[in-house]
Coordinates of C-alpha atoms in Angstrom, one line a residue:
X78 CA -222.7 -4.4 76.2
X79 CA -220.3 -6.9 76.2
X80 CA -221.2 -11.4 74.9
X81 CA -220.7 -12.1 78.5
X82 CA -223.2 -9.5 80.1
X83 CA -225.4 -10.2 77.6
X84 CA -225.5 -13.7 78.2
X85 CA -226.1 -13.0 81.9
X86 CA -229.0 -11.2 81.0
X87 CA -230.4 -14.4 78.9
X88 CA -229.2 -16.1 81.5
X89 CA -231.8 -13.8 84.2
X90 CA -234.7 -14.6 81.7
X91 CA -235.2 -17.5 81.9
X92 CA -236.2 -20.4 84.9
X93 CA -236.0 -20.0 88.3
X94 CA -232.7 -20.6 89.1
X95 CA -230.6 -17.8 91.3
X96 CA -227.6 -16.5 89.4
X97 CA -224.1 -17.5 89.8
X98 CA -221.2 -15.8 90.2
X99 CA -217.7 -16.7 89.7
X100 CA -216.5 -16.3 93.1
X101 CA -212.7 -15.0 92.3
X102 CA -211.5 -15.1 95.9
X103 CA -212.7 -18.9 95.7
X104 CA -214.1 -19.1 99.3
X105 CA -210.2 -17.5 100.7
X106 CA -206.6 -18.4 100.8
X107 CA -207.6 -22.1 102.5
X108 CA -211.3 -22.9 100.8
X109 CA -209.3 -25.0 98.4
X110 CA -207.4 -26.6 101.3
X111 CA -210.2 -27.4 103.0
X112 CA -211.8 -29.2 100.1
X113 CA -208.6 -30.8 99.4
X114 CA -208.7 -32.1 102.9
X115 CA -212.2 -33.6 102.8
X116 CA -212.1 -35.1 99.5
X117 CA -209.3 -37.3 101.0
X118 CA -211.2 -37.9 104.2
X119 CA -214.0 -39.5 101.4
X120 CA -211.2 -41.4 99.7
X121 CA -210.2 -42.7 103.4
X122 CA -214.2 -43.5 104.4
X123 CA -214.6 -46.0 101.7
X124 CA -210.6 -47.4 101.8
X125 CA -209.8 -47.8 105.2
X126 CA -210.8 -50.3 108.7
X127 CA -210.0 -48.8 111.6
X128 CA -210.5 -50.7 115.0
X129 CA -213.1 -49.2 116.9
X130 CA -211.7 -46.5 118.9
X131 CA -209.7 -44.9 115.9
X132 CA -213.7 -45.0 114.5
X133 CA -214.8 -43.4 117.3
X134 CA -212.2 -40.8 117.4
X135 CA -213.0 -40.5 113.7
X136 CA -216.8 -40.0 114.5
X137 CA -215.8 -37.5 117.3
X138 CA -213.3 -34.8 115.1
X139 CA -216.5 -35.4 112.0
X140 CA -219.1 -34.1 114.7
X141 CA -216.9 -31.3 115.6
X142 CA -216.4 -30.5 112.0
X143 CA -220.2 -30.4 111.5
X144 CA -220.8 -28.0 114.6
X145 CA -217.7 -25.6 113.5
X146 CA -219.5 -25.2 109.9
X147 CA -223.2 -25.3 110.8
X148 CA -223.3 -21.6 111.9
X149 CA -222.1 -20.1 108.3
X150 CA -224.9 -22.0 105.8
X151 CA -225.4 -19.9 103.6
X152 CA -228.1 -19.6 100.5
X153 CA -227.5 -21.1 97.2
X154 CA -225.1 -19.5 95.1
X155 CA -223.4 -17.6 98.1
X156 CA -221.0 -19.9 99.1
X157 CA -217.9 -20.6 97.5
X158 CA -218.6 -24.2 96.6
X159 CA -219.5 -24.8 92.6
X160 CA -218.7 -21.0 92.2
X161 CA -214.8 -21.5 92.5
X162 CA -213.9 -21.8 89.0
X163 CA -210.3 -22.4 89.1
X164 CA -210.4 -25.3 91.9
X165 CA -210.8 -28.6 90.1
X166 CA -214.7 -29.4 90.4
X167 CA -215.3 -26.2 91.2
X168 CA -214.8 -26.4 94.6
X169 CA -217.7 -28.6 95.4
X170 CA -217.7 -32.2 96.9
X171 CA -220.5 -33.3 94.5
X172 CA -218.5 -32.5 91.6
X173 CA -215.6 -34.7 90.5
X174 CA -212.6 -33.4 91.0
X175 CA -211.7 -32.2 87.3
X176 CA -210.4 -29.2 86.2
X177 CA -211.7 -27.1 82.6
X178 CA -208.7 -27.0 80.1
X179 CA -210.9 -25.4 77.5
X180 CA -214.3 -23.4 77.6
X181 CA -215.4 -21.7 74.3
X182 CA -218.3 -21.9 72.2
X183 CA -216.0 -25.0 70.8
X184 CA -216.2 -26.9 73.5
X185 CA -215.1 -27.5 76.7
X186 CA -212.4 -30.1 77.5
X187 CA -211.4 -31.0 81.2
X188 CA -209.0 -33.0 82.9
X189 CA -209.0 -35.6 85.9
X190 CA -208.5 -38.4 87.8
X191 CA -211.1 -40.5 89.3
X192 CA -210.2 -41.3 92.4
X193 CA -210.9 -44.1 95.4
X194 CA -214.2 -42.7 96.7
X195 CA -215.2 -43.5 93.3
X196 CA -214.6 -47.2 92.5
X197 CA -217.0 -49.6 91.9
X198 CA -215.5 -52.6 92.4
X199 CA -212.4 -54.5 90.7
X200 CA -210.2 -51.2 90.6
X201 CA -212.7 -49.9 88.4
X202 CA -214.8 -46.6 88.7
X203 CA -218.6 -46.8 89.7
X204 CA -220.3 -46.9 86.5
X205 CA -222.8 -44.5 88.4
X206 CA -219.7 -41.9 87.9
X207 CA -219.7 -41.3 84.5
X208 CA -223.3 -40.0 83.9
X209 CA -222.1 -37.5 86.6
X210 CA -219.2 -36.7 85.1
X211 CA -220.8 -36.1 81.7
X212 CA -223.6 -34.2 83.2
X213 CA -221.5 -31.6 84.9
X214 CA -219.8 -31.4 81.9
X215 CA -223.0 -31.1 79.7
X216 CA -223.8 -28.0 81.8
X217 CA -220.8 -26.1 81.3
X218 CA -220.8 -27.0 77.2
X219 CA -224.4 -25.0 77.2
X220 CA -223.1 -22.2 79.4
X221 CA -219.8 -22.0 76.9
X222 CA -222.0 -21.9 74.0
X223 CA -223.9 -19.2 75.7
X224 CA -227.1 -20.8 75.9
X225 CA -229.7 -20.0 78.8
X226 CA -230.0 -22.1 82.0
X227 CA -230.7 -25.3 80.9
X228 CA -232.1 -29.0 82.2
X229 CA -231.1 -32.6 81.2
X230 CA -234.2 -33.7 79.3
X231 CA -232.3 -37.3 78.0
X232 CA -228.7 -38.2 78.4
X233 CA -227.1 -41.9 77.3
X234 CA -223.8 -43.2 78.1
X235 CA -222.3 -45.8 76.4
X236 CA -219.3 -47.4 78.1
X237 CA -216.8 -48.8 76.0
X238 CA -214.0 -49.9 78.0
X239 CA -213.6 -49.8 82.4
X240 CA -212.5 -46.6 83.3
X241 CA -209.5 -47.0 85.5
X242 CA -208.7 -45.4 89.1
X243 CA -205.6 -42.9 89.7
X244 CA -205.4 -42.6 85.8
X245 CA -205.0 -39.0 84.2
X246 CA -208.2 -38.8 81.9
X247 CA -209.6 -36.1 79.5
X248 CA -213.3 -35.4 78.6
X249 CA -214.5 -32.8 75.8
X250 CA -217.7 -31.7 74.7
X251 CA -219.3 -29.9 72.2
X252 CA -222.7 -28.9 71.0
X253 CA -224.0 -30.7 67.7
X254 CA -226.9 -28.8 67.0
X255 CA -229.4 -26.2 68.3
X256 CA -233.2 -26.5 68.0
X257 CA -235.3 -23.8 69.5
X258 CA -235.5 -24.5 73.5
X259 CA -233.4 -27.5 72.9
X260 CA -229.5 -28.2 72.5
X261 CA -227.8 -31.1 71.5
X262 CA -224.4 -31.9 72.9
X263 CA -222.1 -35.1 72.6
X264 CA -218.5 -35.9 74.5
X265 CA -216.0 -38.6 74.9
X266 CA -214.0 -39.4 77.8
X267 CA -210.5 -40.7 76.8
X268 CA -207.0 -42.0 78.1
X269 CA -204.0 -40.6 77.3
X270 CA -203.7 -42.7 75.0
X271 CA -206.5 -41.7 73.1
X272 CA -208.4 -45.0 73.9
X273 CA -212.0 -44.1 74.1
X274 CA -213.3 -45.3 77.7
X275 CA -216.8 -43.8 76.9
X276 CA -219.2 -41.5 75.5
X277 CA -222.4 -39.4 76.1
X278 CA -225.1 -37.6 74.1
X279 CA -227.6 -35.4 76.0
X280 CA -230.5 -33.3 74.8
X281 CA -230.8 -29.8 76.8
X282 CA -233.9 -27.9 77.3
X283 CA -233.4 -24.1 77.9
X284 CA -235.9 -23.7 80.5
X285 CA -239.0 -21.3 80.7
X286 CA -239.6 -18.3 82.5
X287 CA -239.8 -18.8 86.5
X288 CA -239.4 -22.6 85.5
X289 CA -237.1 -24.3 88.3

């Protein structure tokens, strides 16, 4: 059996959670277009002011959007979103658009841009970003460590410098230590530079049988 069926197994054991698969076709030949597309149209929402009857028009092709997709929901861990490995967040909206550089019981190091749907103000990203960025990121450090399906029990952010828009950024993580049910993992988000911009520690629980 090989490490990686074997940590599906664990992976089956424990919580509630349905199990994902890597989906290689990643949603067809134009998911990652499509989620290209939208994450612009979110960029746009927050940047732009349109007169009224380019909102309208705006209002009229997002409805029709809506309508085209509605018939294909799909249950979780079916669709391509969050399964689509090699897109950067995984192909999901919620997920920032990053991309893994590294994923081994090491650590995992990705690589990004914040972009304008997340400022805050000043040029700046949202403060509100960066636990979300770190908590993604969390996830896939327990996964590469082979851990079971896991749950933020604490996580603290400490934000040393504003983290600029448009700016090519790296974040890695690592597990420190392992403690029964619980894992401890730390990670720094950095510049090119190497100036730090902030960090994170987080305490994982692997969670219980039929636990959600």
């Amino acid at each position: 059996m090989s490490e990686q069926t074997e940590r599906d197994g664990e992976y089956e054991k424990h919580g509630g959670f349905p199990v994902y698969r890597h989906d290689p076709d990643n949603g067809g030949p134009h998911f990652g277009r499509l989620v290209e597309a939208l994450r612009v149209v979110q960029d746009l929402a927050v940047s732009t002011a349109p007169p009224p009857e380019v909102t309208l028009q705006a209002a009229e092709h997002a409805e029709a959007l809506a309508a085209l997709l509605a018939p294909y929901t799909a249950p979780e861990g079916h669709y391509p979103a969050g399964r689509s490995l090699d897109l950067p967040g995984r192909g999901s909206l919620l997920m920032l658009p990053w991309t893994a550089e590294r994923l081994g019981t090491e650590g995992v190091r990705a690589r990004g841009v914040f972009r304008r749907y997340h400022m805050g103000g000043n040029g700046a990203a949202h403060g509100g970003v960066l636990p979300l960025l770190f908590d993604d990121l969390f996830g896939s450090v327990t996964h590469a460590y082979g851990r079971p399906i896991s749950r933020t029990a604490y996580l603290h952010v400490n934000y040393r410098k504003v983290t600029p828009l448009d700016t090519p950024l790296t974040v890695e993580g690592k597990v420190d230590r392992v403690d029964g049910r619980k894992t401890f993992v730390s990670a720094r988000l950095t510049d090119d530079d190497g100036t730090l911009l902030a960090d994170a520690e987080a305490l994982m629980v692997v969670l219980l049988p039929g636990q959600p």
